Coordinates of C-alpha atoms and ligand atoms in Angstrom, one line a residue:
X137 CA 31.6 24.3 -11.7
X138 CA 32.9 24.0 -15.5
X139 CA 31.1 25.5 -18.3
X140 CA 28.0 23.7 -19.2
X141 CA 26.5 24.4 -23.0
X142 CA 23.3 22.3 -22.5
X143 CA 22.4 22.3 -26.4
X144 CA 26.2 21.5 -27.2
X145 CA 26.0 18.4 -24.8
X146 CA 22.8 17.3 -26.3
X147 CA 24.5 17.7 -29.7
X148 CA 27.4 15.5 -28.6
X149 CA 24.9 12.8 -27.6
X150 CA 23.1 13.0 -30.6
X151 CA 26.4 12.4 -32.5
X152 CA 27.1 9.6 -30.5
X153 CA 23.9 7.8 -30.9
X154 CA 23.9 8.5 -34.8
X155 CA 27.2 6.6 -35.1
X156 CA 25.7 3.7 -32.8
X157 CA 22.6 3.4 -35.3
X158 CA 24.1 4.3 -38.5
X159 CA 21.8 7.3 -39.0
X160 CA 21.9 8.8 -42.5
X161 CA 23.9 12.0 -42.4
X162 CA 21.2 14.3 -43.7
X163 CA 18.8 13.1 -41.0
X164 CA 21.3 13.8 -38.5
X165 CA 21.7 17.3 -40.1
X166 CA 18.0 18.1 -40.0
X167 CA 18.0 17.0 -36.1
X168 CA 20.9 19.1 -35.0
X169 CA 18.7 22.2 -35.0
X170 CA 15.2 23.0 -34.3
X171 CA 12.7 23.7 -36.7
X172 CA 11.4 26.8 -35.7
X173 CA 12.6 29.2 -32.9
X174 CA 10.2 31.6 -31.7
X175 CA 11.2 34.7 -29.5
X176 CA 8.5 37.0 -27.8
X177 CA 8.5 40.2 -25.7
X178 CA 5.4 41.1 -24.1
X179 CA 4.2 43.7 -21.4
X180 CA 2.5 42.9 -18.2
X181 CA 1.2 45.4 -15.8
X182 CA 2.5 44.6 -12.2
X183 CA 0.6 44.8 -8.8
X184 CA 2.5 48.3 -8.3
X185 CA 1.0 49.9 -11.4
X186 CA 4.3 49.3 -13.3
X187 CA 5.0 48.0 -16.4
X188 CA 7.4 45.2 -17.0
X189 CA 8.5 43.3 -20.2
X190 CA 9.1 39.9 -20.4
X191 CA 11.0 37.6 -22.8
X192 CA 9.5 34.3 -23.8
X193 CA 10.5 31.3 -26.1
X194 CA 8.8 28.5 -27.9
X195 CA 11.1 26.4 -29.4
X196 CA 9.6 23.5 -32.1
X197 CA 12.5 21.1 -32.9
X198 CA 10.8 18.4 -35.0
X199 CA 7.1 17.3 -36.0
X200 CA 7.9 14.4 -37.9
X201 CA 6.1 12.1 -35.7
X202 CA 3.1 14.5 -34.6
X203 CA 2.3 17.9 -33.1
X204 CA 5.5 19.8 -31.3
X205 CA 5.0 18.7 -27.5
X206 CA 6.6 19.8 -24.4
X207 CA 6.8 22.1 -21.3
X208 CA 6.9 25.7 -20.4
X209 CA 9.4 26.7 -17.8
X210 CA 9.4 29.8 -15.6
X211 CA 12.8 30.3 -14.1
X212 CA 15.4 33.4 -14.1
X213 CA 17.9 31.3 -16.0
X214 CA 15.8 30.3 -19.1
X215 CA 18.0 31.0 -22.4
X216 CA 17.6 30.2 -26.0
X217 CA 20.1 27.7 -26.0
X218 CA 18.9 25.5 -22.8
X219 CA 15.3 25.8 -24.7
X220 CA 16.6 24.2 -27.9
X221 CA 18.2 21.5 -25.8
X222 CA 15.2 20.7 -23.9
X223 CA 13.1 20.9 -27.1
X224 CA 15.4 18.2 -28.8
X225 CA 15.0 16.1 -25.9
X226 CA 11.5 16.1 -26.3
X227 CA 11.8 14.6 -29.8
X228 CA 13.8 11.8 -28.5
X229 CA 11.8 11.3 -25.7
X230 CA 8.4 11.2 -27.7
X231 CA 10.2 8.9 -30.3
X232 CA 11.5 6.7 -27.9
X233 CA 8.0 6.2 -26.1
X234 CA 6.2 5.6 -29.5
X235 CA 4.1 8.7 -28.8
X236 CA 2.7 10.3 -31.9
X237 CA 4.2 13.8 -30.9
X238 CA 7.1 15.6 -31.9
X239 CA 9.5 17.9 -29.7
X240 CA 9.0 21.4 -28.3
X241 CA 9.8 23.4 -25.3
X242 CA 9.1 26.9 -24.2
X243 CA 9.7 29.1 -21.3
X244 CA 9.7 32.8 -19.9
X245 CA 12.6 34.5 -18.4
X246 CA 11.8 35.5 -14.8
X247 CA 11.6 34.1 -11.3
X248 CA 8.0 33.1 -10.6
X249 CA 8.5 33.2 -6.7
X250 CA 8.8 37.1 -6.9
X251 CA 5.2 37.4 -8.6
X252 CA 1.9 37.5 -7.2
X253 CA -0.9 34.9 -8.1
X254 CA -2.4 37.8 -10.4
X255 CA 0.8 39.0 -11.9
X256 CA 1.5 35.0 -12.7
X257 CA -1.7 35.0 -14.3
X258 CA -1.2 37.9 -16.5
X259 CA 2.1 36.8 -17.5
X260 CA 0.9 33.5 -18.6
X261 CA -2.2 35.2 -20.6
X262 CA 0.1 37.5 -22.5
X263 CA 2.7 34.9 -23.1
X264 CA 0.0 32.5 -24.6
X265 CA -1.3 35.6 -26.5
X266 CA 1.9 36.3 -27.8
X267 CA 2.4 32.8 -29.0
X268 CA -0.9 33.0 -30.7
X269 CA -1.4 30.5 -33.5
X270 CA 2.0 29.1 -32.7
X271 CA 0.5 26.8 -30.5
X272 CA -2.7 24.6 -31.0
X273 CA -4.3 21.2 -30.1
X274 CA -2.9 19.7 -33.3
X275 CA 0.1 21.8 -33.7
X276 CA 2.1 22.7 -30.7
X277 CA 1.0 21.5 -27.2
X278 CA 2.7 23.0 -24.0
X279 CA 2.8 21.2 -20.6
X280 CA 4.2 22.1 -17.3
X281 CA 7.9 22.1 -16.3
X282 CA 9.9 23.9 -14.1
X283 CA 7.9 27.1 -12.1
X284 CA 4.7 25.8 -13.9
X285 CA 2.0 23.7 -12.8
X286 CA -1.9 22.5 -13.4
X287 CA -3.0 25.9 -12.8
X288 CA -0.8 27.8 -15.1
X289 CA -1.8 25.4 -17.8
X290 CA -5.4 26.0 -16.8
X291 CA -4.9 30.0 -17.6
X292 CA -3.2 29.0 -20.8
X293 CA -5.9 26.9 -21.9
X294 CA -8.6 29.3 -21.1
X295 CA -6.5 32.2 -23.0
X296 CA -6.4 30.1 -26.1
X297 CA -10.0 29.1 -26.1
X298 CA -11.0 32.6 -25.5
X299 CA -8.9 34.3 -28.4
X300 CA -9.2 31.4 -30.9
X301 CA -12.7 31.9 -32.2
X302 CA -16.3 30.8 -31.0
X303 CA -17.2 28.0 -32.8
X304 CA -14.4 25.9 -32.3
X305 CA -13.9 27.1 -28.6
X306 CA -14.7 23.8 -26.8
X307 CA -12.9 21.6 -28.6
X308 CA -9.7 23.1 -27.8
X309 CA -9.1 21.7 -24.3
X310 CA -6.3 19.6 -25.4
X311 CA -4.1 22.8 -26.6
X312 CA -2.3 22.2 -23.1
X313 CA -1.8 19.2 -21.2
X314 CA -0.8 18.7 -17.4
X315 CA -4.1 20.6 -16.8
X316 CA -5.5 20.6 -13.3
X317 CA -8.0 17.6 -13.2
X318 CA -11.1 20.1 -12.8
X319 CA -10.3 21.6 -16.0
X320 CA -9.8 18.7 -18.3
X321 CA -6.6 17.1 -16.9
X322 CA -6.0 13.3 -16.5
X323 CA -6.0 11.2 -13.4
X324 CA -2.3 10.5 -12.7
X325 CA -0.8 13.2 -14.8
X326 CA 0.5 14.8 -11.7
X327 CA 2.6 12.1 -10.5
X328 CA 3.2 10.7 -14.0
X329 CA 7.0 11.7 -14.2
X330 CA 7.8 10.4 -10.7
X331 CA 5.6 7.3 -11.4
X332 CA 7.7 6.6 -14.7
X333 CA 11.1 7.0 -12.8
X334 CA 9.8 4.3 -10.2
X335 CA 9.0 2.2 -13.2
X336 CA 12.4 2.2 -14.3
X337 CA 14.1 1.8 -10.9
X338 CA 11.9 -1.3 -10.5
X339 CA 13.0 -3.0 -13.4
X340 CA 16.6 -2.0 -12.6
X341 CA 16.4 -3.2 -9.2
X342 CA 14.6 -6.4 -10.2
X343 CA 17.5 -7.1 -12.8
X344 CA 20.1 -6.5 -10.5
X345 CA 18.5 -8.4 -7.7
X346 CA 18.6 -5.4 -5.5
X347 CA 15.6 -5.6 -3.4
X348 CA 14.4 -2.1 -2.8
X349 CA 12.4 -2.5 0.4
X350 CA 14.6 -1.1 3.5
X351 CA 16.9 1.1 1.0
X352 CA 17.5 4.9 1.3
X353 CA 17.6 7.5 -1.4
X354 CA 18.6 11.1 -1.7
X355 CA 16.6 13.6 -4.0
X356 CA 17.6 16.9 -5.3
X357 CA 14.6 19.1 -6.3
X358 CA 11.1 18.7 -4.2
X359 CA 8.7 20.0 -6.6
X360 CA 6.6 18.1 -8.9
X361 CA 8.7 15.5 -10.0
X362 CA 11.1 15.2 -6.8
X363 CA 8.2 15.5 -4.5
X364 CA 6.3 12.8 -5.8
X365 CA 9.4 10.4 -6.4
X366 CA 9.6 10.8 -2.6
X367 CA 6.2 9.6 -2.1
X368 CA 6.3 6.7 -4.5
X369 CA 9.7 5.5 -3.0
X370 CA 8.4 5.5 0.4
X371 CA 5.5 3.0 -1.0
X372 CA 8.0 0.9 -2.1
X373 CA 9.6 1.0 1.4
X374 CA 12.6 3.3 0.3
X375 CA 13.2 6.1 2.7
X376 CA 14.3 9.4 1.8
X377 CA 17.3 10.7 4.0
X378 CA 18.5 13.9 2.4
X379 CA 16.7 16.4 0.2
X380 CA 17.5 19.7 -1.4
X381 CA 16.2 22.5 -3.5
X382 CA 16.7 26.0 -4.4
X383 CA 16.8 27.1 -0.5
X384 CA 19.2 24.3 0.7
X385 CA 19.6 21.0 1.7
X386 CA 18.4 18.8 4.7
X387 CA 19.3 15.7 6.2
X388 CA 17.4 13.2 8.3
X389 CA 19.1 9.4 8.7
X390 CA 15.6 8.3 10.1
X391 CA 14.1 9.4 6.6
X392 CA 11.7 12.3 5.7
X393 CA 8.2 11.9 5.8
X394 CA 7.4 12.7 2.3
X395 CA 3.8 13.8 2.8
X396 CA 4.5 16.3 5.4
X397 CA 7.6 17.7 3.5
X398 CA 5.2 18.1 0.4
X399 CA 2.9 20.0 2.3
X400 CA 5.5 22.2 3.7
X401 CA 6.6 22.8 0.3
X402 CA 3.3 23.5 -1.0
X403 CA 2.6 25.8 1.9
X404 CA 5.9 28.0 1.9
X405 CA 7.5 27.1 -1.4
X406 CA 10.6 25.7 -0.6
X407 CA 11.9 23.0 2.0
X408 CA 13.8 25.5 4.2
X409 CA 12.3 25.8 7.4
X410 CA 11.1 22.3 7.4
X411 CA 11.7 21.0 11.1
X412 CA 12.2 17.3 10.3
X413 CA 15.6 17.5 9.3
X414 CA 19.0 19.1 9.6
X415 CA 20.5 21.7 7.5
X416 CA 23.6 20.3 5.4
X417 CA 25.7 22.0 2.6
X418 CA 25.3 20.9 -0.9
X419 CA 28.6 19.2 -0.6
X420 CA 27.3 17.2 2.4
X421 CA 24.3 16.4 0.4
X422 CA 25.9 14.9 -2.5
X423 CA 28.4 12.9 0.0
X424 CA 25.4 11.2 1.8
X425 CA 25.7 7.4 1.7
X426 CA 22.4 6.0 0.1
X427 CA 21.3 3.3 -2.3
X428 CA 19.8 5.8 -5.0
X429 CA 19.9 9.5 -6.1
X430 CA 17.1 11.2 -7.9
X431 CA 18.3 14.4 -9.5
X432 CA 14.8 16.2 -9.9
X433 CA 15.9 20.1 -10.1
X434 CA 17.9 21.6 -12.9
X435 CA 20.3 20.4 -15.8
X436 CA 24.0 20.8 -14.8
X437 CA 23.8 19.4 -11.2
X438 CA 26.3 16.2 -11.3
X439 CA 29.6 17.5 -12.7
X440 CA 33.1 15.9 -12.0
X441 CA 33.1 17.0 -8.3
X442 CA 29.3 15.8 -7.7
X443 CA 30.1 12.6 -9.6
X444 CA 32.9 11.8 -7.1
X445 CA 31.3 12.4 -4.1
X446 CA 28.0 10.5 -4.8
X447 CA 28.0 7.3 -2.6
X448 CA 25.1 5.3 -4.3
X449 CA 24.4 2.6 -6.7
X450 CA 22.1 4.3 -9.1
X451 CA 21.3 7.8 -10.4
X452 CA 17.7 8.1 -11.7
X453 CA 17.4 11.3 -13.6
X454 CA 14.0 13.0 -12.8
X455 CA 15.4 16.2 -14.1
X456 CA 16.4 16.8 -17.8
X457 CA 20.1 17.1 -18.0
X458 CA 21.3 16.7 -14.6
X459 CA 24.4 14.9 -15.2
X460 CA 27.4 16.3 -17.4
X461 CA 29.2 14.4 -19.8
X462 CA 32.3 14.2 -17.7
X463 CA 30.2 13.6 -14.5
X464 CA 28.6 10.6 -16.4
X465 CA 32.0 9.4 -17.1
X466 CA 33.0 9.3 -13.8
X467 CA 29.8 7.7 -12.5
X468 CA 30.0 4.9 -15.0
X469 CA 33.7 4.4 -14.1
X470 CA 32.9 4.1 -10.5
X471 CA 30.2 1.3 -11.5
X472 CA 27.4 3.7 -10.5
X473 CA 24.4 2.8 -12.8
X474 CA 22.6 5.7 -14.6
X475 CA 18.9 5.5 -15.8
X476 CA 18.9 8.5 -18.3
X477 CA 16.7 11.3 -18.4
X478 CA 14.8 10.7 -21.9
X479 CA 13.9 7.6 -20.6
X480 CA 13.4 7.8 -17.0
X481 CA 11.4 11.1 -16.8
X482 CA 9.3 9.9 -20.1
X483 CA 6.4 9.2 -18.0
X484 CA 5.0 12.7 -18.0
X485 CA 4.8 13.2 -21.8
X486 CA 3.5 9.7 -21.8
X487 CA 0.3 10.6 -19.6
X488 CA 0.1 14.0 -21.4
X489 CA -0.6 12.2 -24.4
X490 CA -3.3 9.9 -22.4
X491 CA -4.9 13.5 -21.5
X492 CA -4.5 14.5 -25.0
X493 CA -6.8 11.5 -26.1
X494 CA -9.0 11.8 -23.3
X495 CA -9.9 15.3 -24.2
X496 CA -10.2 14.5 -28.2
X497 CA -12.3 11.9 -27.4
X498 CA -14.3 13.6 -24.5
X499 CA -13.5 10.6 -22.1
X500 CA -12.1 10.4 -18.6
X501 CA -10.1 7.4 -17.6
X502 CA -9.8 5.9 -14.2
X503 CA -6.5 6.5 -12.4
X504 CA -5.8 2.5 -12.5
X505 CA -6.4 2.6 -16.3
X506 CA -3.8 5.5 -16.6
X507 CA -1.4 3.6 -14.3
X508 CA -1.7 0.5 -15.8
X509 CA -1.0 2.1 -19.4
X510 CA 2.2 3.9 -18.1
X511 CA 3.6 0.8 -16.6
X512 CA 3.6 -1.2 -19.7
X513 CA 4.8 1.9 -21.8
X514 CA 7.6 2.4 -19.0
X515 CA 8.9 -1.1 -19.0
X516 CA 8.6 -1.8 -22.7
X517 CA 10.9 1.2 -23.1
X518 CA 13.2 0.3 -20.2
X519 CA 13.8 -3.0 -21.9
X520 CA 14.3 -1.9 -25.2
X521 CA 17.0 0.9 -24.1
X522 CA 18.9 -2.0 -22.2
X523 CA 18.6 -4.3 -25.0
X524 CA 20.0 -1.6 -27.3
X525 CA 22.6 -0.7 -25.0
X526 CA 23.7 -4.5 -24.7
X527 CA 23.6 -4.8 -28.5
X528 CA 25.5 -2.0 -29.2
X529 CA 27.8 -1.6 -26.6
X530 CA 26.6 1.9 -25.5
X531 CA 25.6 3.7 -22.3
X532 CA 21.8 3.6 -21.6
X533 CA 21.7 7.1 -22.6
X534 CA 22.9 6.7 -26.0
X535 CA 20.6 3.7 -26.4
X536 CA 17.7 5.9 -25.6
X537 CA 19.0 8.3 -28.3
X538 CA 19.5 5.7 -30.5
X539 CA 16.2 3.9 -30.4
X540 CA 14.6 7.4 -31.0
X541 CA 16.7 8.2 -34.0
X542 CA 16.1 4.7 -35.7
X543 CA 12.3 5.5 -35.3
X544 CA 12.8 9.2 -36.6
X545 CA 15.1 7.8 -39.4
X546 CA 12.3 5.3 -40.7
X547 CA 10.2 8.2 -41.1
X548 CA 12.6 10.2 -43.0
X549 CA 13.4 7.2 -45.0
X550 CA 9.9 6.7 -46.1
X551 CA 8.7 10.4 -46.4
X552 CA 11.7 11.8 -47.9
X553 CA 12.6 15.5 -48.0
X554 CA 10.0 18.0 -49.3
X555 CA 9.7 18.9 -52.3
Ligands
NAD288 P1 9.4 22.2 -10.1 O1 9.2 23.8 -10.5 O2 8.0 21.4 -9.6 O3 10.4 21.7 -9.0 C1 11.7 22.1 -9.2 C2 12.5 21.9 -8.1 O4 14.0 22.3 -8.3 C3 12.1 22.7 -6.9 O5 12.1 21.8 -5.9 C4 13.1 23.8 -6.8 O6 13.3 24.2 -5.6 C5 14.1 22.9 -7.3 N1 15.7 23.7 -7.7 C6 15.4 24.9 -8.7 N2 16.9 25.4 -8.6 C7 17.5 24.7 -7.8 C8 18.8 24.7 -7.5 N3 19.7 25.8 -8.1 N4 19.7 23.9 -6.8 C9 18.7 22.5 -6.4 N5 17.5 22.7 -6.6 C10 16.9 23.5 -7.5 O7 9.8 21.4 -11.5 P2 9.5 20.1 -12.2 O8 8.4 19.8 -13.0 O9 9.2 19.1 -10.7 O10 10.9 19.8 -12.9 C11 11.9 19.3 -12.3 C12 13.0 18.6 -13.4 O11 12.0 17.4 -14.1 C13 13.3 19.6 -14.6 O12 14.7 19.0 -15.2 C14 12.1 19.3 -15.6 O13 12.5 19.9 -17.0 C15 12.0 17.6 -15.4 N6 10.9 17.1 -15.9 C16 9.6 17.6 -15.5 C17 8.5 16.8 -16.1 C18 6.9 17.2 -15.6 O14 6.1 16.6 -15.6 N7 6.8 18.4 -14.7 C19 8.6 16.0 -17.0 C20 9.8 15.5 -17.4 C21 11.1 15.9 -16.9

């Protein structure tokens, strides 16, 4: 696969969108780099008694609209530049969704699957401690991403609360979102990213007069976003006929049972070994004829080769950055629509914001209320993005960036540059 420089790719989209919305030069300049880049190294004692040194990042891209906000990734390929790209995307996402947050992202470079639960907890606690006052409920608010989940967020929260000082301790729950419900998480947060994606897909289908009932999908990544996407699609009568993750790819023309497959992944950590499908190669997976493709794993998955192979009508990006610019050009030339990441997976941060408000007000919202708010927010963002694309003759991706930049630009115009 061609070399993929994630941060440069994101800067390329920023340049295109800046032109489309006449962004003042100095705003484009400010947004072209993150505000803060934090790198930490911290030791953790492993179960075998040895001490291992870990490298962690927190990138704070922009906080013009509110506290930095974004996930924490645990993965062996985490790099500074990729984290910068992901942090910038959070700035666009929050601006597009009219959420009063800025953009951030963090990560620790290691493979979490190789660690015991106790080791994972110690890595999380030492990382949180190393970040210290660089995170905070009104300053920078982490959430789950690849390799992290509600349990990891609960450990982050607990560590922060125990180190921040006694008097304020109980007011600090909202230092992270995406927590398990038991410790202050929100109803509907776990499925929120997938739910937001589904709202975009249903709006797209309605506009295209393309009834979803009886249609088929293929999904790459069957973790939080991919698994919930499979479940929610099945509720719409869309059957998932091929899936893939780090362990391989499976095909089942009759459609997978997403509940059973999710249970299998929860038990074993991967789709490998699931009996309800036949193993296929990555190439065979991409060539499966279906109606939708939801990439829900990592960036840089749909390059030129994959874009030529795909036999679908729509690519709905659950993952961040799954399609390369060359891949995108080919998909669009072939008449395949794309629901871009900044829009399509923004449901996660939207419900993270609801969680943060609930914590701040000591409230618990019913699932129906969370779902209804998310639906309104996603549909509004979808239509605004589509309208921008039509008016400015851009792709949906550049339109999503353009709307975000317009919002940020209006703020820079009024507030101007300090001093
Ligand atoms: P997760 O850790 O729950 O799942 C990640 C999935 O990707 C797993 O199924 C894993 O096996 C698969 N994967 C990893 N490496 C792979 C490879 N080389 N090839 C194929 N599959 C591979 O993570 P998640 O939270 O579901 O995040 C998935 C994507 O969605 C990421 O791009 C993330 O940034 C994005 N995202 C997540 C959220 C959220 O709320 N969790 C919100 C917005 C965007």
